[in-house]
Amino acid sequence: VSDAENWFCECPKLYSGKLCQFATCDENPCGNGATCFPKSRRDAVCLCPYGRSGILCSDAVNISQPSFSGTDVFGYTSFLAYSTIPDITFFYEFHLKFQLANHHSALEDNLIFFTGQKGQGLNGDDFLVLGLRNGRVVYSYNLGSGTATIVSKPLDLTFNIHVIHLGRYLQKGWLKVDDQKNKTVTSPGRLVGLNVFSQFYLGGYREYTPELLPKGSRFKNGFQGCIFDVQVRTGVNQDLKSPGTPEGHPSSGRSVGQCKDSPCSLIKCRNGGKCIESGSTV
């Protein structure tokens, strides 16, 4: 079976989604372009677009450091989508920081960012993806002739904020996590260019159906926690810039909140002490 996008599902009246996997809301009570999800025959839930919150998504919220809730009970992820990153073909470098919501589910199989697509005709399964798996950072890319993957050492969970630097020049990729050693990899095959056409997704995907994504880029859940200071450059002599058009502005998103400064980010325990927030479970 060809993976080319030359098909679509024509959904019966009560269903929507790429694979008709969602039952729609008959009378949509949600405002401001929210996604309506039927919780039961009588009750609907509104999944708010970027910049909105509240039960019916009527409240405006100013987001400077996005907070992601992972994959909800309906199978939707919270996410931000930015315009396609230009000129990423031969060289890129990303810097970002993140703070985990917890140390259990937030480390199991969670997407941090993704751009790419399933192979279409002559174009291969090109993608670039970063995520967390079993407490380690996983960075993978495919230039069309096979996947290259770097897996970090386990994260030191005494760090409140984790810092990631990663990059690629032609086939060679590298990853640096916190104070761990820099790790490198070379992608297989002969292709040297990353050809991606999708938007740049942060924290999750628009429609979470892993079958629609190229193999090797699939993470089961969205990110849980805060991601901030995402910066990218696509030339060695360029300055790092935030993604988006205009810079730093997402084109869309869903179920994203504003990250709250945690008490522990302001406290430095002495003599090897560990700050634990009493309000949340670790």
PDB file of C-alpha atoms in Angstrom:
ATOM      1  CA  VAL A   1       0.000   0.000   0.000  1.00  0.00           C
ATOM      2  CA  SER A   2       1.395   3.393  -0.943  1.00  0.00           C
ATOM      3  CA  ASP A   3       1.720   5.963   1.826  1.00  0.00           C
ATOM      4  CA  ALA A   4       0.941   8.809  -0.557  1.00  0.00           C
ATOM      5  CA  GLU A   5      -1.733  11.200   0.686  1.00  0.00           C
ATOM      6  CA  ASN A   6      -4.071  10.423  -2.219  1.00  0.00           C
ATOM      7  CA  TRP A   7      -6.994   9.398  -0.001  1.00  0.00           C
ATOM      8  CA  PHE A   8      -9.287  10.846   2.585  1.00  0.00           C
ATOM      9  CA  CYS A   9     -12.055   9.498   4.792  1.00  0.00           C
ATOM     10  CA  GLU A  10     -15.520  10.805   4.001  1.00  0.00           C
ATOM     11  CA  CYS A  11     -17.104  10.750   7.434  1.00  0.00           C
ATOM     12  CA  PRO A  12     -20.736   9.987   8.278  1.00  0.00           C
ATOM     13  CA  LYS A  13     -22.733  12.745   9.902  1.00  0.00           C
ATOM     14  CA  LEU A  14     -21.764  12.252  13.542  1.00  0.00           C
ATOM     15  CA  TYR A  15     -18.036  11.749  13.030  1.00  0.00           C
ATOM     16  CA  SER A  16     -14.982  13.844  12.186  1.00  0.00           C
ATOM     17  CA  GLY A  17     -11.202  13.563  12.129  1.00  0.00           C
ATOM     18  CA  LYS A  18      -8.747  12.294   9.529  1.00  0.00           C
ATOM     19  CA  LEU A  19      -9.828   8.703  10.193  1.00  0.00           C
ATOM     20  CA  CYS A  20     -13.400   9.565  11.336  1.00  0.00           C
ATOM     21  CA  GLN A  21     -12.246   8.660  14.824  1.00  0.00           C
ATOM     22  CA  PHE A  22     -14.046  11.479  16.671  1.00  0.00           C
ATOM     23  CA  ALA A  23     -17.779  11.761  17.316  1.00  0.00           C
ATOM     24  CA  THR A  24     -18.730  15.393  16.712  1.00  0.00           C
ATOM     25  CA  CYS A  25     -20.802  17.752  18.861  1.00  0.00           C
ATOM     26  CA  ASP A  26     -24.279  18.368  17.411  1.00  0.00           C
ATOM     27  CA  GLU A  27     -24.684  21.886  18.751  1.00  0.00           C
ATOM     28  CA  ASN A  28     -21.219  23.248  19.359  1.00  0.00           C
ATOM     29  CA  PRO A  29     -21.264  25.388  22.505  1.00  0.00           C
ATOM     30  CA  CYS A  30     -17.564  26.231  22.284  1.00  0.00           C
ATOM     31  CA  GLY A  31     -16.445  29.688  21.247  1.00  0.00           C
ATOM     32  CA  ASN A  32     -13.413  31.192  19.551  1.00  0.00           C
ATOM     33  CA  GLY A  33     -12.596  28.281  17.243  1.00  0.00           C
ATOM     34  CA  ALA A  34     -12.312  25.692  20.018  1.00  0.00           C
ATOM     35  CA  THR A  35     -12.505  21.961  19.341  1.00  0.00           C
ATOM     36  CA  CYS A  36     -15.718  20.487  20.728  1.00  0.00           C
ATOM     37  CA  PHE A  37     -15.560  16.950  22.104  1.00  0.00           C
ATOM     38  CA  PRO A  38     -18.605  14.942  23.239  1.00  0.00           C
ATOM     39  CA  LYS A  39     -17.990  13.598  26.737  1.00  0.00           C
ATOM     40  CA  SER A  40     -21.396  11.891  26.771  1.00  0.00           C
ATOM     41  CA  ARG A  41     -24.699  12.271  24.907  1.00  0.00           C
ATOM     42  CA  ARG A  42     -25.524  15.373  26.932  1.00  0.00           C
ATOM     43  CA  ASP A  43     -22.158  16.792  27.876  1.00  0.00           C
ATOM     44  CA  ALA A  44     -19.442  18.351  25.697  1.00  0.00           C
ATOM     45  CA  VAL A  45     -15.931  19.547  26.486  1.00  0.00           C
ATOM     46  CA  CYS A  46     -14.217  22.486  24.773  1.00  0.00           C
ATOM     47  CA  LEU A  47     -10.529  22.101  23.901  1.00  0.00           C
ATOM     48  CA  CYS A  48      -9.330  25.689  23.687  1.00  0.00           C
ATOM     49  CA  PRO A  49      -7.256  27.156  20.854  1.00  0.00           C
ATOM     50  CA  TYR A  50      -4.016  29.042  21.518  1.00  0.00           C
ATOM     51  CA  GLY A  51      -4.560  32.128  23.662  1.00  0.00           C
ATOM     52  CA  ARG A  52      -7.900  31.016  25.124  1.00  0.00           C
ATOM     53  CA  SER A  53      -8.955  29.242  28.309  1.00  0.00           C
ATOM     54  CA  GLY A  54     -12.056  28.564  30.399  1.00  0.00           C
ATOM     55  CA  ILE A  55     -14.903  26.050  30.119  1.00  0.00           C
ATOM     56  CA  LEU A  56     -16.200  27.581  26.868  1.00  0.00           C
ATOM     57  CA  CYS A  57     -12.806  29.054  25.858  1.00  0.00           C
ATOM     58  CA  SER A  58     -14.135  32.570  26.390  1.00  0.00           C
ATOM     59  CA  ASP A  59     -11.214  33.801  28.534  1.00  0.00           C
ATOM     60  CA  ALA A  60      -8.166  35.319  26.869  1.00  0.00           C
ATOM     61  CA  VAL A  61      -4.834  34.150  28.289  1.00  0.00           C
ATOM     62  CA  ASN A  62      -1.428  35.712  27.623  1.00  0.00           C
ATOM     63  CA  ILE A  63       1.192  33.005  27.086  1.00  0.00           C
ATOM     64  CA  SER A  64       4.897  33.775  27.285  1.00  0.00           C
ATOM     65  CA  GLN A  65       6.065  30.338  28.486  1.00  0.00           C
ATOM     66  CA  PRO A  66       3.718  27.618  27.230  1.00  0.00           C
ATOM     67  CA  SER A  67       2.572  24.821  29.511  1.00  0.00           C
ATOM     68  CA  PHE A  68       1.477  21.538  27.909  1.00  0.00           C
ATOM     69  CA  SER A  69      -0.811  18.971  29.501  1.00  0.00           C
ATOM     70  CA  GLY A  70       0.135  15.941  27.391  1.00  0.00           C
ATOM     71  CA  THR A  71      -2.464  13.681  25.813  1.00  0.00           C
ATOM     72  CA  ASP A  72      -5.948  14.053  27.263  1.00  0.00           C
ATOM     73  CA  VAL A  73      -8.515  11.295  27.850  1.00  0.00           C
ATOM     74  CA  PHE A  74      -9.947  11.855  24.365  1.00  0.00           C
ATOM     75  CA  GLY A  75      -6.608  11.217  22.666  1.00  0.00           C
ATOM     76  CA  TYR A  76      -5.963  14.872  21.794  1.00  0.00           C
ATOM     77  CA  THR A  77      -2.580  16.399  22.603  1.00  0.00           C
ATOM     78  CA  SER A  78      -1.971  19.964  23.642  1.00  0.00           C
ATOM     79  CA  PHE A  79       0.317  21.553  21.054  1.00  0.00           C
ATOM     80  CA  LEU A  80       1.595  24.710  19.370  1.00  0.00           C
ATOM     81  CA  ALA A  81       2.142  24.854  15.609  1.00  0.00           C
ATOM     82  CA  TYR A  82       4.582  27.349  14.068  1.00  0.00           C
ATOM     83  CA  SER A  83       5.155  28.154  10.406  1.00  0.00           C
ATOM     84  CA  THR A  84       7.499  25.796   8.523  1.00  0.00           C
ATOM     85  CA  ILE A  85      11.118  26.487   9.445  1.00  0.00           C
ATOM     86  CA  PRO A  86      12.783  27.744   6.244  1.00  0.00           C
ATOM     87  CA  ASP A  87      16.204  26.644   4.955  1.00  0.00           C
ATOM     88  CA  ILE A  88      16.454  23.689   7.336  1.00  0.00           C
ATOM     89  CA  THR A  89      17.688  21.370   4.552  1.00  0.00           C
ATOM     90  CA  PHE A  90      21.438  21.127   5.205  1.00  0.00           C
ATOM     91  CA  PHE A  91      22.095  22.711   8.602  1.00  0.00           C
ATOM     92  CA  TYR A  92      20.139  23.533  11.739  1.00  0.00           C
ATOM     93  CA  GLU A  93      20.800  24.143  15.411  1.00  0.00           C
ATOM     94  CA  PHE A  94      18.129  24.227  18.140  1.00  0.00           C
ATOM     95  CA  HIS A  95      18.313  25.395  21.736  1.00  0.00           C
ATOM     96  CA  LEU A  96      15.448  24.918  24.198  1.00  0.00           C
ATOM     97  CA  LYS A  97      14.645  24.482  27.877  1.00  0.00           C
ATOM     98  CA  PHE A  98      11.943  22.441  29.543  1.00  0.00           C
ATOM     99  CA  GLN A  99      10.483  21.771  32.946  1.00  0.00           C
ATOM    100  CA  LEU A 100       8.706  18.460  33.629  1.00  0.00           C
ATOM    101  CA  ALA A 101       5.201  18.394  35.103  1.00  0.00           C
ATOM    102  CA  ASN A 102       6.094  15.229  37.037  1.00  0.00           C
ATOM    103  CA  HIS A 103       8.696  12.497  37.058  1.00  0.00           C
ATOM    104  CA  HIS A 104       6.480   9.592  36.073  1.00  0.00           C
ATOM    105  CA  SER A 105       4.136   9.977  33.081  1.00  0.00           C
ATOM    106  CA  ALA A 106       6.118  12.971  31.774  1.00  0.00           C
ATOM    107  CA  LEU A 107       9.097  10.723  31.044  1.00  0.00           C
ATOM    108  CA  GLU A 108       7.468   7.680  29.480  1.00  0.00           C
ATOM    109  CA  ASP A 109       6.975   8.411  25.776  1.00  0.00           C
ATOM    110  CA  ASN A 110       6.469  12.116  25.209  1.00  0.00           C
ATOM    111  CA  LEU A 111       6.920  14.321  22.174  1.00  0.00           C
ATOM    112  CA  ILE A 112       8.833  17.610  22.546  1.00  0.00           C
ATOM    113  CA  PHE A 113       8.853  18.753  18.900  1.00  0.00           C
ATOM    114  CA  PHE A 114       8.273  17.407  15.397  1.00  0.00           C
ATOM    115  CA  THR A 115       8.399  18.466  11.776  1.00  0.00           C
ATOM    116  CA  GLY A 116       8.127  16.143   8.775  1.00  0.00           C
ATOM    117  CA  GLN A 117       5.824  13.911   6.795  1.00  0.00           C
ATOM    118  CA  LYS A 118       5.281  10.387   5.535  1.00  0.00           C
ATOM    119  CA  GLY A 119       6.915   9.654   2.200  1.00  0.00           C
ATOM    120  CA  GLN A 120       4.997  11.041  -0.767  1.00  0.00           C
ATOM    121  CA  GLY A 121       5.999   9.788  -4.194  1.00  0.00           C
ATOM    122  CA  LEU A 122       9.657  10.666  -4.736  1.00  0.00           C
ATOM    123  CA  ASN A 123       9.978  12.350  -1.350  1.00  0.00           C
ATOM    124  CA  GLY A 124      11.081  10.087   1.499  1.00  0.00           C
ATOM    125  CA  ASP A 125       9.949   9.818   5.104  1.00  0.00           C
ATOM    126  CA  ASP A 126      11.811  12.996   6.011  1.00  0.00           C
ATOM    127  CA  PHE A 127      11.369  14.161   9.599  1.00  0.00           C
ATOM    128  CA  LEU A 128      13.045  15.713  12.614  1.00  0.00           C
ATOM    129  CA  VAL A 129      11.744  14.762  16.065  1.00  0.00           C
ATOM    130  CA  LEU A 130      12.707  15.244  19.715  1.00  0.00           C
ATOM    131  CA  GLY A 131      11.085  13.493  22.653  1.00  0.00           C
ATOM    132  CA  LEU A 132      11.441  11.743  25.989  1.00  0.00           C
ATOM    133  CA  ARG A 133      11.453   7.992  26.412  1.00  0.00           C
ATOM    134  CA  ASN A 134      12.083   6.129  29.680  1.00  0.00           C
ATOM    135  CA  GLY A 135      13.657   9.164  31.304  1.00  0.00           C
ATOM    136  CA  ARG A 136      16.044   9.880  28.424  1.00  0.00           C
ATOM    137  CA  VAL A 137      16.026  12.495  25.670  1.00  0.00           C
ATOM    138  CA  VAL A 138      15.598  10.971  22.182  1.00  0.00           C
ATOM    139  CA  TYR A 139      16.573  12.918  19.033  1.00  0.00           C
ATOM    140  CA  SER A 140      15.885  11.354  15.605  1.00  0.00           C
ATOM    141  CA  TYR A 141      15.961  12.498  12.004  1.00  0.00           C
ATOM    142  CA  ASN A 142      15.523  10.874   8.610  1.00  0.00           C
ATOM    143  CA  LEU A 143      16.844  12.538   5.456  1.00  0.00           C
ATOM    144  CA  GLY A 144      14.984   9.987   3.311  1.00  0.00           C
ATOM    145  CA  SER A 145      17.481   7.119   3.411  1.00  0.00           C
ATOM    146  CA  GLY A 146      17.088   5.886   6.991  1.00  0.00           C
ATOM    147  CA  THR A 147      16.693   7.108  10.554  1.00  0.00           C
ATOM    148  CA  ALA A 148      19.509   8.386  12.769  1.00  0.00           C
ATOM    149  CA  THR A 149      18.848   8.431  16.524  1.00  0.00           C
ATOM    150  CA  ILE A 150      20.720   9.731  19.561  1.00  0.00           C
ATOM    151  CA  VAL A 151      19.548   8.740  23.049  1.00  0.00           C
ATOM    152  CA  SER A 152      20.893  10.710  26.017  1.00  0.00           C
ATOM    153  CA  LYS A 153      21.829   9.331  29.412  1.00  0.00           C
ATOM    154  CA  PRO A 154      18.943   9.398  31.918  1.00  0.00           C
ATOM    155  CA  LEU A 155      17.977  12.927  32.922  1.00  0.00           C
ATOM    156  CA  ASP A 156      19.193  14.097  36.319  1.00  0.00           C
ATOM    157  CA  LEU A 157      15.822  14.727  37.961  1.00  0.00           C
ATOM    158  CA  THR A 158      17.325  17.000  40.612  1.00  0.00           C
ATOM    159  CA  PHE A 159      17.520  19.627  37.841  1.00  0.00           C
ATOM    160  CA  ASN A 160      14.379  21.725  37.845  1.00  0.00           C
ATOM    161  CA  ILE A 161      15.005  23.040  34.324  1.00  0.00           C
ATOM    162  CA  HIS A 162      16.647  20.962  31.579  1.00  0.00           C
ATOM    163  CA  VAL A 163      18.623  22.505  28.717  1.00  0.00           C
ATOM    164  CA  ILE A 164      18.931  20.905  25.279  1.00  0.00           C
ATOM    165  CA  HIS A 165      21.193  21.882  22.378  1.00  0.00           C
ATOM    166  CA  LEU A 166      21.002  19.827  19.194  1.00  0.00           C
ATOM    167  CA  GLY A 167      21.964  20.210  15.580  1.00  0.00           C
ATOM    168  CA  ARG A 168      22.781  18.638  12.246  1.00  0.00           C
ATOM    169  CA  TYR A 169      25.091  19.342   9.317  1.00  0.00           C
ATOM    170  CA  LEU A 170      24.379  17.131   6.300  1.00  0.00           C
ATOM    171  CA  GLN A 171      24.319  13.547   7.669  1.00  0.00           C
ATOM    172  CA  LYS A 172      25.989  14.266  10.994  1.00  0.00           C
ATOM    173  CA  GLY A 173      23.843  15.085  14.016  1.00  0.00           C
ATOM    174  CA  TRP A 174      24.664  15.999  17.620  1.00  0.00           C
ATOM    175  CA  LEU A 175      22.851  16.297  20.951  1.00  0.00           C
ATOM    176  CA  LYS A 176      23.864  17.918  24.242  1.00  0.00           C
ATOM    177  CA  VAL A 177      21.600  17.571  27.301  1.00  0.00           C
ATOM    178  CA  ASP A 178      22.224  19.519  30.536  1.00  0.00           C
ATOM    179  CA  ASP A 179      25.800  18.821  31.676  1.00  0.00           C
ATOM    180  CA  GLN A 180      26.024  15.473  29.853  1.00  0.00           C
ATOM    181  CA  LYS A 181      28.673  14.861  27.191  1.00  0.00           C
ATOM    182  CA  ASN A 182      27.893  15.829  23.605  1.00  0.00           C
ATOM    183  CA  LYS A 183      26.758  12.770  21.567  1.00  0.00           C
ATOM    184  CA  THR A 184      26.954  12.424  17.764  1.00  0.00           C
ATOM    185  CA  VAL A 185      25.454  10.220  15.064  1.00  0.00           C
ATOM    186  CA  THR A 186      25.637   9.877  11.256  1.00  0.00           C
ATOM    187  CA  SER A 187      22.481   9.077   9.307  1.00  0.00           C
ATOM    188  CA  PRO A 188      22.516   5.995   7.027  1.00  0.00           C
ATOM    189  CA  GLY A 189      22.252   5.934   3.244  1.00  0.00           C
ATOM    190  CA  ARG A 190      23.412   8.615   0.839  1.00  0.00           C
ATOM    191  CA  LEU A 191      20.907  11.444   1.209  1.00  0.00           C
ATOM    192  CA  VAL A 192      22.154  14.622   2.902  1.00  0.00           C
ATOM    193  CA  GLY A 193      19.152  16.984   2.851  1.00  0.00           C
ATOM    194  CA  LEU A 194      16.162  17.227   5.209  1.00  0.00           C
ATOM    195  CA  ASN A 195      13.083  18.015   3.107  1.00  0.00           C
ATOM    196  CA  VAL A 196      10.173  18.809   5.423  1.00  0.00           C
ATOM    197  CA  PHE A 197       7.015  20.647   4.438  1.00  0.00           C
ATOM    198  CA  SER A 198       4.945  20.520   7.616  1.00  0.00           C
ATOM    199  CA  GLN A 199       4.614  23.136  10.285  1.00  0.00           C
ATOM    200  CA  PHE A 200       6.893  22.955  13.316  1.00  0.00           C
ATOM    201  CA  TYR A 201       4.913  21.282  16.114  1.00  0.00           C
ATOM    202  CA  LEU A 202       5.820  21.897  19.749  1.00  0.00           C
ATOM    203  CA  GLY A 203       4.510  19.711  22.588  1.00  0.00           C
ATOM    204  CA  GLY A 204       2.204  17.531  20.484  1.00  0.00           C
ATOM    205  CA  TYR A 205       0.469  17.148  17.104  1.00  0.00           C
ATOM    206  CA  ARG A 206      -2.696  18.641  15.707  1.00  0.00           C
ATOM    207  CA  GLU A 207      -4.328  15.273  15.260  1.00  0.00           C
ATOM    208  CA  TYR A 208      -2.876  12.478  17.284  1.00  0.00           C
ATOM    209  CA  THR A 209      -3.074   9.419  15.070  1.00  0.00           C
ATOM    210  CA  PRO A 210       0.435   7.949  15.057  1.00  0.00           C
ATOM    211  CA  GLU A 211      -0.329   5.913  11.887  1.00  0.00           C
ATOM    212  CA  LEU A 212      -0.334   9.197   9.964  1.00  0.00           C
ATOM    213  CA  LEU A 213       3.286   9.882  10.974  1.00  0.00           C
ATOM    214  CA  PRO A 214       6.475   8.399   9.544  1.00  0.00           C
ATOM    215  CA  LYS A 215       7.900   5.383  11.379  1.00  0.00           C
ATOM    216  CA  GLY A 216      10.650   6.327  13.798  1.00  0.00           C
ATOM    217  CA  SER A 217       9.033   9.635  14.731  1.00  0.00           C
ATOM    218  CA  ARG A 218       6.145   8.320  16.806  1.00  0.00           C
ATOM    219  CA  PHE A 219       5.779   9.164  20.467  1.00  0.00           C
ATOM    220  CA  LYS A 220       2.630   7.980  22.262  1.00  0.00           C
ATOM    221  CA  ASN A 221       1.904  11.150  24.240  1.00  0.00           C
ATOM    222  CA  GLY A 222       2.285  14.888  24.097  1.00  0.00           C
ATOM    223  CA  PHE A 223       4.694  16.701  26.389  1.00  0.00           C
ATOM    224  CA  GLN A 224       3.727  17.301  30.033  1.00  0.00           C
ATOM    225  CA  GLY A 225       5.212  20.444  31.493  1.00  0.00           C
ATOM    226  CA  CYS A 226       6.639  23.708  30.195  1.00  0.00           C
ATOM    227  CA  ILE A 227       8.823  24.308  27.134  1.00  0.00           C
ATOM    228  CA  PHE A 228      10.457  27.705  26.766  1.00  0.00           C
ATOM    229  CA  ASP A 229      13.241  29.656  25.066  1.00  0.00           C
ATOM    230  CA  VAL A 230      12.967  27.579  21.862  1.00  0.00           C
ATOM    231  CA  GLN A 231      15.451  29.003  19.367  1.00  0.00           C
ATOM    232  CA  VAL A 232      16.720  27.871  15.979  1.00  0.00           C
ATOM    233  CA  ARG A 233      19.213  28.884  13.329  1.00  0.00           C
ATOM    234  CA  THR A 234      19.764  27.392   9.883  1.00  0.00           C
ATOM    235  CA  GLY A 235      23.166  28.913   9.153  1.00  0.00           C
ATOM    236  CA  VAL A 236      26.428  28.717  11.123  1.00  0.00           C
ATOM    237  CA  ASN A 237      26.855  32.494  11.169  1.00  0.00           C
ATOM    238  CA  GLN A 238      23.206  33.331  11.884  1.00  0.00           C
ATOM    239  CA  ASP A 239      21.761  34.491  15.187  1.00  0.00           C
ATOM    240  CA  LEU A 240      19.415  32.124  16.997  1.00  0.00           C
ATOM    241  CA  LYS A 241      15.755  33.103  16.530  1.00  0.00           C
ATOM    242  CA  SER A 242      12.419  31.976  17.892  1.00  0.00           C
ATOM    243  CA  PRO A 243      10.301  29.988  15.397  1.00  0.00           C
ATOM    244  CA  GLY A 244       7.147  31.446  13.879  1.00  0.00           C
ATOM    245  CA  THR A 245       5.931  34.222  11.591  1.00  0.00           C
ATOM    246  CA  PRO A 246       6.123  36.853  12.988  1.00  0.00           C
ATOM    247  CA  GLU A 247       9.005  35.587  15.125  1.00  0.00           C
ATOM    248  CA  GLY A 248       7.864  33.845  18.303  1.00  0.00           C
ATOM    249  CA  HIS A 249       4.192  33.722  17.272  1.00  0.00           C
ATOM    250  CA  PRO A 250       2.520  30.322  16.792  1.00  0.00           C
ATOM    251  CA  SER A 251       0.045  30.012  13.929  1.00  0.00           C
ATOM    252  CA  SER A 252      -2.238  27.766  15.996  1.00  0.00           C
ATOM    253  CA  GLY A 253      -2.414  25.629  19.109  1.00  0.00           C
ATOM    254  CA  ARG A 254      -4.712  23.779  21.487  1.00  0.00           C
ATOM    255  CA  SER A 255      -5.074  23.360  25.264  1.00  0.00           C
ATOM    256  CA  VAL A 256      -1.922  25.350  26.071  1.00  0.00           C
ATOM    257  CA  GLY A 257      -1.633  27.311  29.315  1.00  0.00           C
ATOM    258  CA  GLN A 258       0.847  29.728  30.829  1.00  0.00           C
ATOM    259  CA  CYS A 259       3.639  28.091  32.817  1.00  0.00           C
ATOM    260  CA  LYS A 260       3.635  29.094  36.453  1.00  0.00           C
ATOM    261  CA  ASP A 261       6.919  29.749  38.165  1.00  0.00           C
ATOM    262  CA  SER A 262       7.264  26.807  40.500  1.00  0.00           C
ATOM    263  CA  PRO A 263       8.377  27.569  44.065  1.00  0.00           C
ATOM    264  CA  CYS A 264      11.375  25.279  43.619  1.00  0.00           C
ATOM    265  CA  SER A 265      12.663  27.257  40.637  1.00  0.00           C
ATOM    266  CA  LEU A 266      13.269  30.116  43.081  1.00  0.00           C
ATOM    267  CA  ILE A 267      14.822  28.053  45.882  1.00  0.00           C
ATOM    268  CA  LYS A 268      18.330  26.609  46.020  1.00  0.00           C
ATOM    269  CA  CYS A 269      18.611  24.001  48.781  1.00  0.00           C
ATOM    270  CA  ARG A 270      22.061  23.853  50.361  1.00  0.00           C
ATOM    271  CA  ASN A 271      24.305  20.920  51.263  1.00  0.00           C
ATOM    272  CA  GLY A 272      22.689  18.524  48.791  1.00  0.00           C
ATOM    273  CA  GLY A 273      19.114  19.190  49.895  1.00  0.00           C
ATOM    274  CA  LYS A 274      16.340  18.646  47.334  1.00  0.00           C
ATOM    275  CA  CYS A 275      13.457  21.085  46.940  1.00  0.00           C
ATOM    276  CA  ILE A 276      10.096  19.298  46.804  1.00  0.00           C
ATOM    277  CA  GLU A 277       6.884  21.132  46.047  1.00  0.00           C
ATOM    278  CA  SER A 278       4.272  20.165  48.601  1.00  0.00           C
ATOM    279  CA  GLY A 279       1.400  21.075  46.293  1.00  0.00           C
ATOM    280  CA  SER A 280       2.280  18.583  43.583  1.00  0.00           C
ATOM    281  CA  THR A 281       3.220  14.944  43.354  1.00  0.00           C
ATOM    282  CA  VAL A 282       6.730  14.114  42.279  1.00  0.00           C
TER     283      VAL A 282
END
